[in-house]
Amino acid sequence: MKAAVFFECGGAEKIQLAEIDTPQIQPDQLLLAVKAAALNHLDLWVLAGPAGEGAKFPGCGGADMAGVVVEVGSAVSGFAVNDRVLVNPNLSCGRCAQCIAGEESLCPDYDILTGGFAEYAAVAANKAMKIPDHLSFTDAAAVPLVFQTAWRALISQAKIRPGEDVLILGASGGVASAAIQIAKLSGANVIAVTSSPEKMTQAKALGADEAVNRLEGDFWGAIREWSGGRGVDVVVENVGAATWAGSIDSLKKGGRLVTYGRTTGRIGETNISTLFWNQLHLIGSTMSNQREFSEVMNLIFQGKLQPVIDSVYPLSEASAAYARLKSGRQFGKVVIQVGQDAG
Ligand code: ZN
């Protein structure tokens, strides 16, 4: 089968179209003819190396995928050939205490599926979800990782409530553009921080009540002014080093900061005096459990949350898709169409 792969770590130029073996399914798996798969920052990190973050060659990215079932494992029930599905890319052992408790993203063996940038993929049937006819494969591939991450961060971890002020950093990112919608659906007031006038307009179009350009001065000053000097209830972080200290300064007393990423670097300065005196909560979050995944996917299927797609590339131009994400100029998801009929 054809796949977009890399044989050594590096930049987008390392991605090339190649023939690799079509996967064989296990009894509990489905074989998908992939129709569309979306990029995540994870794909850039794995491609860049260092070894240890999954350098295995040929490497094939693509955690988010949607397609058509072409083969059903002997132990699988509830799926048939020709079913249209998307896939929850969470991988967990299924046997440990966390998995049994339904908290599989806390599993010690937790990992993330890859392999969507290929014509076929073997996926666990219990992680596949049928999609409604009105949802295109391109839209379906754009949602699993980012919407479950945003849902867990805001709903389960930060526990946002109606009427709260929620500051969302890096608002053009896939998770953040999902988070804007989820916060609005939850009745929060949303302030988006982003890095260009165009992205400010796009964040408002998604529902943000206010937008701030972090490259035009200290955004936390603007946030304090906006909130009448109090600061906000919740900050949703993924920018990391460039904004971490300002994010902490944007919180009101008792506020919560939830982070799911660190695009600009993994080390941030924390003013410990601010942390204890203001009784702040710093919360880490990553992908969701299956229950949260189903909840947020159903809201997408009902049209209450919308996929946000920046651009779509054919599999043969996967290298350009990686370059687009790496550029940071995108707003929303960069998607690769694998089949001819991904619509
Ligand atoms: Zn487990």
Short mmCIF file of C-alpha atoms and ligand atoms in Angstrom, two decimals:
data_model
loop_
_atom_site.label_atom_id
_atom_site.label_comp_id
_atom_site.label_asym_id
_atom_site.label_seq_id
_atom_site.Cartn_x
_atom_site.Cartn_y
_atom_site.Cartn_z
CA MET A 1 0.00 0.00 0.00
CA LYS A 2 1.02 3.63 -0.41
CA ALA A 3 1.94 5.59 2.72
CA ALA A 4 3.55 8.92 3.63
CA VAL A 5 6.57 7.86 5.67
CA PHE A 6 10.01 8.96 6.87
CA PHE A 7 13.21 6.93 6.97
CA GLU A 8 15.13 9.35 9.17
CA CYS A 9 14.22 12.09 11.63
CA GLY A 10 14.20 15.72 10.57
CA GLY A 11 11.84 18.24 9.00
CA ALA A 12 8.92 18.07 6.60
CA GLU A 13 11.31 17.37 3.70
CA LYS A 14 11.90 13.88 5.14
CA ILE A 15 8.30 12.84 4.40
CA GLN A 16 7.97 10.81 1.21
CA LEU A 17 5.44 8.58 -0.48
CA ALA A 18 6.51 4.91 -0.36
CA GLU A 19 5.16 1.38 -0.67
CA ILE A 20 4.93 -0.42 2.68
CA ASP A 21 3.23 -3.63 3.80
CA THR A 22 -0.54 -3.50 4.31
CA PRO A 23 -1.22 -4.26 8.01
CA GLN A 24 -2.72 -7.59 9.08
CA ILE A 25 -5.53 -7.33 11.61
CA GLN A 26 -5.84 -9.13 14.95
CA PRO A 27 -9.15 -10.80 15.93
CA ASP A 28 -10.26 -7.69 17.86
CA GLN A 29 -9.38 -5.24 15.08
CA LEU A 30 -10.84 -3.67 11.97
CA LEU A 31 -8.99 -2.98 8.75
CA LEU A 32 -9.83 0.50 7.51
CA ALA A 33 -9.43 1.89 4.05
CA VAL A 34 -8.30 5.29 5.30
CA LYS A 35 -10.06 8.19 3.58
CA ALA A 36 -8.65 11.10 5.58
CA ALA A 37 -6.17 11.64 8.40
CA ALA A 38 -5.25 14.81 10.27
CA LEU A 39 -1.91 16.12 11.46
CA ASN A 40 -1.14 16.95 15.08
CA HIS A 41 1.92 18.52 16.69
CA LEU A 42 2.69 15.01 17.85
CA ASP A 43 3.51 14.18 14.22
CA LEU A 44 6.10 16.97 14.09
CA TRP A 45 7.67 15.87 17.40
CA VAL A 46 7.96 12.23 16.32
CA LEU A 47 9.38 13.26 12.94
CA ALA A 48 11.92 15.59 14.57
CA GLY A 49 13.15 12.94 17.02
CA PRO A 50 15.02 12.52 19.28
CA ALA A 51 15.00 8.76 19.29
CA GLY A 52 12.99 7.68 22.27
CA GLU A 53 9.94 9.65 21.19
CA GLY A 54 9.10 6.80 18.85
CA ALA A 55 11.84 6.77 16.22
CA LYS A 56 11.00 3.59 14.33
CA PHE A 57 11.56 3.38 10.57
CA PRO A 58 9.85 3.71 8.33
CA GLY A 59 7.84 6.05 10.55
CA CYS A 60 4.27 6.82 9.61
CA GLY A 61 2.30 9.50 11.44
CA GLY A 62 -1.41 10.11 11.54
CA ALA A 63 -3.15 9.48 14.88
CA ASP A 64 -6.44 10.92 13.65
CA MET A 65 -8.11 8.92 10.95
CA ALA A 66 -11.47 8.19 9.38
CA GLY A 67 -12.33 5.65 6.72
CA VAL A 68 -14.35 2.67 5.59
CA VAL A 69 -14.23 -0.78 7.18
CA VAL A 70 -12.93 -3.31 4.64
CA GLU A 71 -12.26 -6.27 6.97
CA VAL A 72 -13.69 -7.21 10.37
CA GLY A 73 -11.71 -9.26 12.92
CA SER A 74 -13.14 -12.66 13.91
CA ALA A 75 -13.84 -11.56 17.50
CA VAL A 76 -15.49 -8.24 16.59
CA SER A 77 -19.21 -7.61 16.82
CA GLY A 78 -21.11 -4.46 15.95
CA PHE A 79 -19.19 -3.54 12.80
CA ALA A 80 -19.55 -4.60 9.18
CA VAL A 81 -17.71 -4.05 5.92
CA ASN A 82 -18.54 -0.61 4.44
CA ASP A 83 -19.22 1.02 7.82
CA ARG A 84 -17.94 4.63 7.89
CA VAL A 85 -15.95 5.19 11.09
CA LEU A 86 -13.56 7.45 12.93
CA VAL A 87 -11.07 6.17 15.50
CA ASN A 88 -10.16 7.19 19.03
CA PRO A 89 -6.34 7.10 18.84
CA ASN A 90 -5.90 6.23 22.54
CA LEU A 91 -3.97 3.01 23.13
CA SER A 92 -3.98 1.48 26.62
CA CYS A 93 -3.42 -1.94 28.15
CA GLY A 94 -7.06 -2.58 29.03
CA ARG A 95 -6.08 -4.60 32.12
CA CYS A 96 -4.59 -2.22 34.73
CA ALA A 97 -6.53 -0.57 37.55
CA GLN A 98 -6.78 2.73 35.64
CA CYS A 99 -8.10 1.05 32.49
CA ILE A 100 -10.64 -0.97 34.49
CA ALA A 101 -11.72 2.26 36.23
CA GLY A 102 -12.32 3.83 32.80
CA GLU A 103 -9.36 6.21 33.02
CA GLU A 104 -7.32 4.78 30.19
CA SER A 105 -5.31 7.96 29.52
CA LEU A 106 -3.79 7.37 33.01
CA CYS A 107 -2.70 3.84 32.01
CA PRO A 108 1.04 3.26 32.62
CA ASP A 109 1.25 1.77 29.11
CA TYR A 110 -0.71 4.62 27.51
CA ASP A 111 0.26 5.38 23.93
CA ILE A 112 -1.17 7.03 20.83
CA LEU A 113 -2.09 5.25 17.62
CA THR A 114 -0.25 6.21 14.43
CA GLY A 115 -0.39 5.07 10.83
CA GLY A 116 -3.23 7.11 9.37
CA PHE A 117 -1.12 8.54 6.55
CA ALA A 118 -1.50 5.29 4.63
CA GLU A 119 -4.08 3.61 2.44
CA TYR A 120 -4.96 1.05 5.14
CA ALA A 121 -4.77 0.93 8.94
CA ALA A 122 -5.49 -1.78 11.52
CA VAL A 123 -7.43 -0.32 14.45
CA ALA A 124 -8.99 -1.71 17.63
CA ALA A 125 -12.72 -2.19 17.07
CA ASN A 126 -13.49 -0.88 20.58
CA LYS A 127 -11.87 2.44 19.64
CA ALA A 128 -13.82 2.85 16.39
CA MET A 129 -17.04 4.84 16.23
CA LYS A 130 -19.53 4.90 13.36
CA ILE A 131 -20.07 8.38 11.92
CA PRO A 132 -23.31 9.85 10.58
CA ASP A 133 -23.75 10.09 6.82
CA HIS A 134 -23.70 13.90 6.86
CA LEU A 135 -20.18 14.00 8.34
CA SER A 136 -17.44 13.93 5.68
CA PHE A 137 -14.33 11.83 6.25
CA THR A 138 -12.27 15.02 6.14
CA ASP A 139 -14.33 16.52 8.96
CA ALA A 140 -14.34 13.23 10.90
CA ALA A 141 -10.55 12.91 10.74
CA ALA A 142 -10.16 16.47 12.05
CA VAL A 143 -11.88 15.89 15.37
CA PRO A 144 -10.80 12.87 17.50
CA LEU A 145 -7.57 13.98 19.13
CA VAL A 146 -8.23 17.69 19.49
CA PHE A 147 -11.83 17.59 20.67
CA GLN A 148 -11.23 14.87 23.25
CA THR A 149 -8.19 16.78 24.56
CA ALA A 150 -10.13 20.04 24.80
CA TRP A 151 -13.13 18.29 26.38
CA ARG A 152 -11.12 16.61 29.12
CA ALA A 153 -9.10 19.76 29.83
CA LEU A 154 -12.11 22.07 30.16
CA ILE A 155 -14.91 19.83 31.40
CA SER A 156 -13.24 17.10 33.47
CA GLN A 157 -10.04 18.77 34.65
CA ALA A 158 -10.67 22.54 34.87
CA LYS A 159 -14.40 21.94 35.52
CA ILE A 160 -15.49 25.16 33.84
CA ARG A 161 -18.86 26.56 34.87
CA PRO A 162 -21.37 28.89 33.17
CA GLY A 163 -20.46 32.54 33.53
CA GLU A 164 -16.77 31.96 34.22
CA ASP A 165 -14.08 33.86 32.33
CA VAL A 166 -11.93 31.43 30.36
CA LEU A 167 -8.69 32.54 28.69
CA ILE A 168 -7.59 30.32 25.81
CA LEU A 169 -3.99 30.60 24.64
CA GLY A 170 -2.67 29.67 21.21
CA ALA A 171 -6.20 30.04 19.90
CA SER A 172 -5.39 28.98 16.33
CA GLY A 173 -4.33 25.50 17.37
CA GLY A 174 -6.52 22.47 16.82
CA VAL A 175 -7.25 21.84 20.51
CA ALA A 176 -7.66 25.54 21.26
CA SER A 177 -10.14 26.07 18.44
CA ALA A 178 -12.11 23.15 19.89
CA ALA A 179 -11.73 24.63 23.38
CA ILE A 180 -13.22 27.97 22.30
CA GLN A 181 -16.35 26.17 21.11
CA ILE A 182 -16.61 23.90 24.17
CA ALA A 183 -16.20 26.84 26.55
CA LYS A 184 -18.92 28.80 24.75
CA LEU A 185 -21.23 25.76 24.70
CA SER A 186 -20.66 25.54 28.47
CA GLY A 187 -21.77 29.15 28.97
CA ALA A 188 -18.34 30.64 29.71
CA ASN A 189 -17.00 34.02 28.58
CA VAL A 190 -14.07 33.34 26.28
CA ILE A 191 -10.99 35.47 25.70
CA ALA A 192 -8.65 34.11 23.02
CA VAL A 193 -4.96 34.95 22.88
CA THR A 194 -3.32 34.48 19.51
CA SER A 195 -0.54 35.89 17.37
CA SER A 196 -1.96 37.82 14.39
CA PRO A 197 -4.93 40.07 13.52
CA GLU A 198 -6.24 37.39 11.12
CA LYS A 199 -6.21 34.77 13.87
CA MET A 200 -7.99 37.19 16.23
CA THR A 201 -10.78 37.54 13.67
CA GLN A 202 -10.96 33.77 13.23
CA ALA A 203 -11.09 33.16 16.99
CA LYS A 204 -14.02 35.58 17.28
CA ALA A 205 -15.76 33.86 14.38
CA LEU A 206 -15.58 30.62 16.38
CA GLY A 207 -17.29 32.32 19.30
CA ALA A 208 -14.58 34.02 21.35
CA ASP A 209 -16.00 37.14 23.05
CA GLU A 210 -12.65 38.92 22.95
CA ALA A 211 -9.30 38.34 21.26
CA VAL A 212 -5.83 39.61 22.14
CA ASN A 213 -2.65 39.57 20.04
CA ARG A 214 0.16 38.39 22.32
CA LEU A 215 2.79 39.88 20.02
CA GLU A 216 1.42 43.40 20.68
CA GLY A 217 2.58 43.69 24.29
CA ASP A 218 2.00 41.87 27.54
CA PHE A 219 -1.25 39.99 27.04
CA TRP A 220 -1.78 39.54 30.79
CA GLY A 221 -2.01 43.31 31.16
CA ALA A 222 -4.80 43.34 28.57
CA ILE A 223 -6.50 40.43 30.35
CA ARG A 224 -6.37 42.17 33.73
CA GLU A 225 -7.82 45.32 32.16
CA TRP A 226 -10.55 43.29 30.42
CA SER A 227 -11.50 41.63 33.70
CA GLY A 228 -11.55 44.83 35.72
CA GLY A 229 -8.27 44.00 37.42
CA ARG A 230 -9.38 40.64 38.82
CA GLY A 231 -7.96 38.17 36.33
CA VAL A 232 -9.77 35.18 34.85
CA ASP A 233 -11.18 32.01 36.41
CA VAL A 234 -9.50 29.58 34.03
CA VAL A 235 -6.51 29.68 31.69
CA VAL A 236 -6.18 27.00 29.01
CA GLU A 237 -2.49 26.73 28.08
CA ASN A 238 -0.62 25.02 25.30
CA VAL A 239 1.91 27.65 24.21
CA GLY A 240 4.33 26.84 27.03
CA ALA A 241 7.56 28.74 27.59
CA ALA A 242 6.56 31.95 25.76
CA THR A 243 3.35 32.52 27.74
CA TRP A 244 3.56 30.45 30.95
CA ALA A 245 4.45 33.27 33.37
CA GLY A 246 1.88 35.61 31.81
CA SER A 247 -0.77 32.91 31.98
CA ILE A 248 -0.22 32.53 35.72
CA ASP A 249 -0.38 36.32 36.11
CA SER A 250 -3.73 36.34 34.26
CA LEU A 251 -5.49 34.19 36.89
CA LYS A 252 -7.71 35.56 39.61
CA LYS A 253 -7.34 34.29 43.16
CA GLY A 254 -8.32 30.64 43.31
CA GLY A 255 -8.02 30.38 39.51
CA ARG A 256 -7.18 27.24 37.58
CA LEU A 257 -4.61 26.83 34.82
CA VAL A 258 -4.96 23.70 32.73
CA THR A 259 -2.23 22.79 30.23
CA TYR A 260 -2.14 20.16 27.52
CA GLY A 261 0.92 21.26 25.53
CA ARG A 262 4.07 23.36 25.22
CA THR A 263 4.49 24.46 21.61
CA THR A 264 7.20 27.06 22.33
CA GLY A 265 9.19 25.08 24.90
CA ARG A 266 8.77 22.84 27.91
CA ILE A 267 10.31 25.00 30.67
CA GLY A 268 8.22 27.87 32.08
CA GLU A 269 8.84 30.17 35.04
CA THR A 270 6.37 29.85 37.92
CA ASN A 271 6.24 32.64 40.51
CA ILE A 272 5.80 30.48 43.60
CA SER A 273 4.61 33.43 45.69
CA THR A 274 1.79 34.03 43.22
CA LEU A 275 0.99 30.32 43.22
CA PHE A 276 0.45 30.01 46.97
CA TRP A 277 -0.75 33.51 47.83
CA ASN A 278 -3.40 33.44 45.10
CA GLN A 279 -4.16 29.77 45.86
CA LEU A 280 -3.89 28.79 42.22
CA HIS A 281 -4.40 25.32 40.75
CA LEU A 282 -2.01 24.13 38.04
CA ILE A 283 -3.54 21.15 36.23
CA GLY A 284 -2.09 18.88 33.57
CA SER A 285 -4.34 17.21 31.05
CA THR A 286 -4.00 15.07 27.99
CA MET A 287 -6.27 12.88 25.95
CA SER A 288 -9.54 11.57 27.33
CA ASN A 289 -11.09 8.33 28.37
CA GLN A 290 -13.60 6.52 26.14
CA ARG A 291 -16.63 7.93 27.96
CA GLU A 292 -15.46 11.54 27.46
CA PHE A 293 -14.58 10.70 23.86
CA SER A 294 -18.09 9.45 23.15
CA GLU A 295 -19.66 12.50 24.80
CA VAL A 296 -17.75 15.01 22.71
CA MET A 297 -17.99 13.04 19.44
CA ASN A 298 -21.79 12.91 19.87
CA LEU A 299 -21.86 16.72 20.17
CA ILE A 300 -19.98 16.88 16.87
CA PHE A 301 -22.34 14.37 15.26
CA GLN A 302 -25.25 16.59 16.43
CA GLY A 303 -23.62 19.68 14.92
CA LYS A 304 -23.20 21.45 18.28
CA LEU A 305 -19.42 21.56 17.82
CA GLN A 306 -17.77 22.11 14.44
CA PRO A 307 -14.54 20.73 13.00
CA VAL A 308 -12.16 23.57 12.13
CA ILE A 309 -10.14 22.79 9.02
CA ASP A 310 -7.27 24.93 7.82
CA SER A 311 -6.28 23.04 4.69
CA VAL A 312 -6.50 19.70 2.93
CA TYR A 313 -3.67 17.99 1.02
CA PRO A 314 -3.58 14.76 -1.02
CA LEU A 315 -1.41 11.94 0.37
CA SER A 316 1.13 12.62 -2.37
CA GLU A 317 1.66 16.10 -0.88
CA ALA A 318 1.97 14.99 2.73
CA SER A 319 5.34 16.71 3.02
CA ALA A 320 3.65 20.05 2.25
CA ALA A 321 1.01 19.30 4.88
CA TYR A 322 3.73 18.79 7.51
CA ALA A 323 5.36 22.04 6.38
CA ARG A 324 2.05 23.88 6.73
CA LEU A 325 1.67 22.77 10.36
CA LYS A 326 5.31 23.51 11.09
CA SER A 327 4.88 27.07 9.71
CA GLY A 328 2.42 27.94 12.48
CA ARG A 329 0.34 29.91 9.97
CA GLN A 330 -2.58 27.49 10.07
CA PHE A 331 -5.89 28.02 11.86
CA GLY A 332 -7.42 24.67 12.74
CA LYS A 333 -6.54 21.27 11.36
CA VAL A 334 -4.31 20.31 8.48
CA VAL A 335 -5.85 17.20 6.90
CA ILE A 336 -4.49 14.68 4.41
CA GLN A 337 -6.97 13.05 2.06
CA VAL A 338 -5.95 9.48 1.43
CA GLY A 339 -8.74 8.12 -0.73
CA GLN A 340 -10.21 9.86 -3.77
CA ASP A 341 -13.64 10.11 -2.13
CA ALA A 342 -12.91 11.70 1.25
CA GLY A 343 -15.84 14.13 1.02
ZN ZN B 1 -3.97 0.12 31.43
#
